[in-house]
C-alpha cells in the first residue's frame, strides 16, 4: 500500500509539473511525455488508443521499407524474438505492438542517436501480427509479420 | 554483480550492442501457486544507452517484454568508446553498467 501511494504521489507531482510547463508554452506536450514512461499508452487496450497516446496520432501508413523479423511459429509465446529495422530516412522512434495482447503496446524505442534497428524478445498471448511502427519525420509507418503461437505467454 | 551483461562488437563505424538483463518482468497477472495470491507486477519501465556520456537511445518497456530482457541495437561509434546502459523498474529499482567498446 505504502509503495502504491508513493507511486501515485510521484505520478501526480510529475503530471502537475508537466502541466505547468505546457501552460507556460515552454514545451510541446509530446516533449514532456517523452521524458517519462508513457503510462496511458502502455495501459491502452486497443492499438489505436495506444498509438494516439504514444505518438499523438493513430494515422499509420503501410511501408515496405520496414522489416519485421519474427518466427513463423512460436512454440512458446513467452519468448518471441522480434527484430525491426527501418529503411525510411529520418526514422527516429520504433514501437512494437501486438494488437491482441491485453495491452497492445509492448515497447517503444527512441533511436535518435542510433541506427533505426532494434531486436528484442517479447510475450504474445495468441497467434497475431507483430507490428512495428516507425516515426519518421513526424509521420507514422508500419509493417507486420504474423506469428503462430502454440502456447500463449501472457498468463501463468 | 550487475544485472546487465553487454557484448559490444565494433564493425566499421558502428557498434553492435547486445545486452541481456537479469530481471523477472512480472506481469502482475501470475498467481503464486502455493498461496494463490497474485505476484505483484515488477518490470523494467525505462532503459537508456549513452556513448561517452551522450544519450543515443531511450526505451520504454512493459510487462509485454520477455523475462530476462534481451536488447540489440546498433549505434554509431568506434572501438574504445564508453557505453553506459541504465534501467529503471516500476518498483523503483535500477541498475547500470559501463563497458568500453
Coordinates of C-alpha atoms in Angstrom, one line a residue:
Chain A
X1 CA 0.0 0.0 0.0
X2 CA 2.8 2.3 1.0
X3 CA 4.6 1.9 -2.3
X4 CA 1.4 2.4 -4.3
X5 CA 0.8 5.7 -2.6
X6 CA 4.3 6.7 -3.3
X7 CA 4.0 5.9 -7.0
X8 CA 0.7 7.8 -7.2
X9 CA 2.2 10.8 -5.4
X10 CA 5.2 10.8 -7.8
X11 CA 2.9 10.5 -10.8
X12 CA 0.7 13.4 -9.8
X13 CA 3.6 15.6 -9.0
X14 CA 5.2 14.9 -12.3
X15 CA 1.9 15.5 -14.1
X16 CA 1.3 18.8 -12.5
X17 CA 4.9 20.0 -13.2
X18 CA 4.4 18.9 -16.8
X19 CA 1.1 20.7 -16.9
X20 CA 2.7 23.9 -15.7
X21 CA 5.5 23.7 -18.3
X22 CA 2.9 23.2 -21.1
X23 CA 0.8 26.0 -19.8
X24 CA 3.8 28.3 -19.9
X25 CA 4.3 27.4 -23.5
X26 CA 7.8 26.1 -22.8
X27 CA 7.3 22.6 -24.1
X28 CA 5.2 20.8 -26.6
X29 CA 3.0 18.0 -24.9
X30 CA 5.0 15.3 -26.8
X31 CA 8.3 16.5 -25.5
X32 CA 7.0 16.4 -21.9
X33 CA 5.7 12.9 -22.3
X34 CA 8.8 11.6 -24.0
X35 CA 10.9 12.2 -20.8
X36 CA 8.6 9.9 -18.8
X37 CA 7.3 6.4 -19.1
X38 CA 4.1 6.8 -21.2
X39 CA 1.7 5.1 -18.8
X40 CA -1.5 5.8 -20.7
X41 CA -0.1 4.4 -23.9
X42 CA 1.0 1.2 -22.2
X43 CA -2.3 0.8 -20.4
X44 CA -4.4 1.3 -23.5
X45 CA -6.3 -1.8 -24.5
X46 CA -6.6 -1.1 -28.2
X47 CA -3.7 -0.4 -30.6
X48 CA -5.3 2.8 -32.0
X49 CA -5.6 4.2 -28.5
X50 CA -2.0 3.2 -27.7
X51 CA -0.8 4.9 -30.9
X52 CA -2.7 8.1 -30.1
X53 CA -1.3 8.2 -26.6
X54 CA 2.2 7.5 -27.7
X55 CA 2.6 9.4 -31.0
X56 CA -0.4 11.8 -30.8
X57 CA -1.9 10.1 -33.9
X58 CA -3.2 6.7 -35.0
X59 CA -2.8 7.6 -38.7
X60 CA -0.3 5.0 -39.9
X61 CA 0.6 4.1 -43.5
X62 CA 1.9 0.7 -44.5
X63 CA 5.5 0.6 -45.6
X64 CA 7.7 -1.9 -47.5
X65 CA 10.8 -0.1 -46.1
X66 CA 10.3 -1.5 -42.6
X67 CA 11.4 -5.1 -42.0
X68 CA 9.8 -7.1 -39.2
X69 CA 11.6 -10.3 -38.4
X70 CA 9.9 -12.9 -36.2
X71 CA 9.5 -16.6 -36.3
X72 CA 6.5 -18.1 -38.4
X73 CA 5.7 -20.3 -35.4
X74 CA 6.5 -19.6 -31.8
X75 CA 6.1 -22.7 -29.6
X76 CA 6.4 -20.6 -26.5
X77 CA 4.6 -17.2 -26.6
X78 CA 6.6 -16.1 -23.5
X79 CA 9.7 -15.6 -25.6
X80 CA 9.2 -14.4 -29.2
X81 CA 12.3 -12.9 -30.8
X82 CA 11.5 -9.8 -32.8
X83 CA 13.7 -7.6 -35.0
X84 CA 12.6 -4.3 -36.5
X85 CA 14.6 -2.3 -39.0
X86 CA 13.6 0.7 -40.9
X87 CA 15.0 1.9 -44.2
X88 CA 12.9 5.2 -44.1
X89 CA 15.1 8.3 -43.8
X90 CA 14.8 10.2 -40.6
X91 CA 13.4 7.2 -38.6
X92 CA 13.7 8.3 -35.0
X93 CA 11.3 6.1 -33.0
X94 CA 10.3 2.4 -33.3
X95 CA 7.5 0.9 -31.3
X96 CA 6.4 -2.8 -31.1
X97 CA 2.7 -3.7 -31.0
X98 CA 0.8 -7.0 -30.6
X99 CA -2.8 -6.0 -31.1
X100 CA -4.4 -9.0 -29.4
X101 CA -2.2 -8.7 -26.2
X102 CA -4.2 -7.3 -23.2
X103 CA -2.0 -4.2 -23.6
X104 CA -1.0 -3.9 -27.3
X105 CA 2.0 -1.6 -26.8
X106 CA 5.0 -3.8 -25.9
X107 CA 7.9 -1.4 -26.1
X108 CA 9.0 1.9 -27.7
X109 CA 12.5 2.9 -28.6
X110 CA 13.8 6.5 -29.2
X111 CA 16.7 5.7 -31.5
X112 CA 17.5 9.4 -32.3
X113 CA 21.3 8.7 -31.8
X114 CA 21.3 5.2 -33.0
X115 CA 20.6 3.3 -36.3
X116 CA 16.9 2.5 -36.9
X117 CA 17.3 -1.0 -35.8
X118 CA 16.1 -2.9 -32.7
X119 CA 16.0 -6.5 -31.7
X120 CA 14.4 -7.9 -28.5
X121 CA 12.2 -10.7 -27.2
X122 CA 8.5 -10.2 -26.4
X123 CA 5.5 -12.0 -25.0
X124 CA 2.5 -12.9 -27.2
X125 CA -0.8 -14.2 -25.8
X126 CA -2.1 -15.8 -29.0
X127 CA -1.5 -16.0 -32.8
X128 CA -1.3 -12.5 -34.1
X129 CA 0.7 -10.0 -36.1
X130 CA 3.7 -8.4 -34.6
X131 CA 3.6 -4.8 -35.8
X132 CA 6.5 -2.4 -36.0
X133 CA 5.6 1.2 -36.1
X134 CA 8.2 3.8 -37.1
X135 CA 8.0 7.5 -36.5
X136 CA 10.0 9.1 -39.3
X137 CA 10.0 12.9 -39.6
X138 CA 6.7 13.1 -37.7
X139 CA 4.9 10.6 -39.9
X140 CA 4.0 7.1 -38.9
X141 CA 4.7 4.0 -40.9
X142 CA 4.1 0.3 -40.1
X143 CA 4.8 -3.2 -41.2
X144 CA 3.8 -6.5 -39.7
X145 CA 4.6 -10.2 -39.5
X146 CA 2.2 -13.0 -38.4
X147 CA 3.5 -15.3 -35.7
X148 CA 1.5 -18.5 -34.9
X149 CA 1.6 -19.0 -31.1
X150 CA 1.3 -22.6 -29.8
X151 CA 1.3 -21.8 -26.1
X152 CA 0.4 -18.3 -25.0
X153 CA 2.9 -16.3 -22.9
X154 CA 0.9 -13.7 -21.1
X155 CA -0.8 -15.6 -18.3
X156 CA 0.6 -18.1 -15.7
Chain B
X1 CA 27.0 -8.4 -9.6
X2 CA 25.4 -6.3 -12.2
X3 CA 22.1 -7.5 -13.7
X4 CA 23.4 -6.2 -17.1
X5 CA 25.6 -8.2 -19.4
X6 CA 26.8 -6.4 -22.5
X7 CA 28.6 -7.5 -25.6
X8 CA 29.9 -4.8 -27.9
X9 CA 31.2 -5.6 -31.3
X10 CA 32.7 -2.7 -33.3
X11 CA 32.1 -3.1 -37.1
X12 CA 33.4 -0.3 -39.1
X13 CA 31.9 2.9 -37.7
X14 CA 29.0 1.1 -36.0
X15 CA 28.9 -0.6 -32.6
X16 CA 26.7 -3.6 -32.4
X17 CA 25.5 -3.6 -28.7
X18 CA 23.8 -6.8 -27.4
X19 CA 22.6 -6.7 -23.8
X20 CA 21.0 -9.3 -21.5
X21 CA 19.4 -8.1 -18.3
X22 CA 18.5 -10.4 -15.4
X23 CA 15.0 -9.4 -14.4
X24 CA 11.7 -11.3 -13.7
X25 CA 9.5 -8.9 -15.8
X26 CA 6.5 -9.9 -13.7
X27 CA 3.2 -9.0 -15.4
X28 CA 1.2 -8.8 -12.2
X29 CA -1.2 -11.4 -13.7
X30 CA 0.5 -14.5 -12.4
X31 CA -0.5 -16.3 -9.2
X32 CA 1.8 -17.8 -6.6
X33 CA 0.7 -21.4 -6.8
X34 CA 1.4 -22.2 -3.1
X35 CA -0.5 -19.2 -1.7
X36 CA -3.0 -18.4 -4.5
X37 CA -2.0 -14.8 -4.2
X38 CA -1.1 -12.6 -7.2
X39 CA 2.6 -11.9 -7.7
X40 CA 2.9 -8.1 -7.9
X41 CA 3.9 -6.5 -11.2
X42 CA 7.6 -5.9 -11.4
X43 CA 9.0 -4.9 -14.8
X44 CA 11.6 -2.6 -16.3
X45 CA 9.9 0.7 -17.5
X46 CA 12.8 2.6 -18.9
X47 CA 16.2 1.9 -20.4
X48 CA 18.8 4.2 -21.7
X49 CA 22.2 3.9 -23.5
X50 CA 24.8 6.6 -23.5
X51 CA 28.0 6.7 -25.6
X52 CA 30.8 8.7 -24.0
X53 CA 28.1 10.4 -21.8
X54 CA 25.8 11.3 -24.6
X55 CA 22.4 9.6 -24.8
X56 CA 21.8 7.7 -28.0
X57 CA 18.8 5.5 -27.1
X58 CA 15.9 5.7 -24.7
X59 CA 13.5 2.8 -24.4
X60 CA 10.1 2.4 -22.7
X61 CA 9.4 -1.2 -21.9
X62 CA 6.4 -3.1 -20.4
X63 CA 5.5 -6.5 -19.0
X64 CA 5.0 -7.4 -22.7
X65 CA 8.7 -7.8 -22.9
X66 CA 10.0 -11.3 -22.0
X67 CA 11.6 -12.2 -18.7
X68 CA 15.4 -11.5 -18.7
X69 CA 15.1 -8.9 -21.4
X70 CA 17.4 -9.0 -24.5
X71 CA 18.2 -6.0 -26.5
X72 CA 20.3 -5.5 -29.6
X73 CA 20.9 -2.0 -31.0
X74 CA 23.4 -0.5 -33.5
X75 CA 25.0 2.8 -32.7
X76 CA 27.5 5.0 -34.5
X77 CA 30.8 4.7 -32.6
X78 CA 34.3 3.2 -32.6
X79 CA 36.5 0.9 -30.6
X80 CA 37.3 2.4 -27.2
X81 CA 34.0 4.4 -26.8
X82 CA 32.4 4.0 -23.4
X83 CA 28.9 2.5 -23.4
X84 CA 26.7 3.0 -20.4
X85 CA 23.4 1.2 -20.0
X86 CA 20.9 2.0 -17.3
X87 CA 17.4 0.6 -16.4
X88 CA 14.7 1.6 -14.0
X89 CA 11.7 -0.5 -13.0
X90 CA 8.1 0.3 -11.9
X91 CA 9.1 -0.8 -8.3
X92 CA 11.8 1.9 -8.2
X93 CA 14.8 -0.4 -8.6
X94 CA 17.6 0.4 -11.1
X95 CA 20.9 -0.8 -12.3
X96 CA 23.6 0.4 -14.6
X97 CA 26.7 -1.0 -16.4
X98 CA 29.6 0.7 -18.2
X99 CA 31.8 -1.0 -20.7
X100 CA 34.4 0.1 -23.3
X101 CA 33.8 -1.0 -26.9

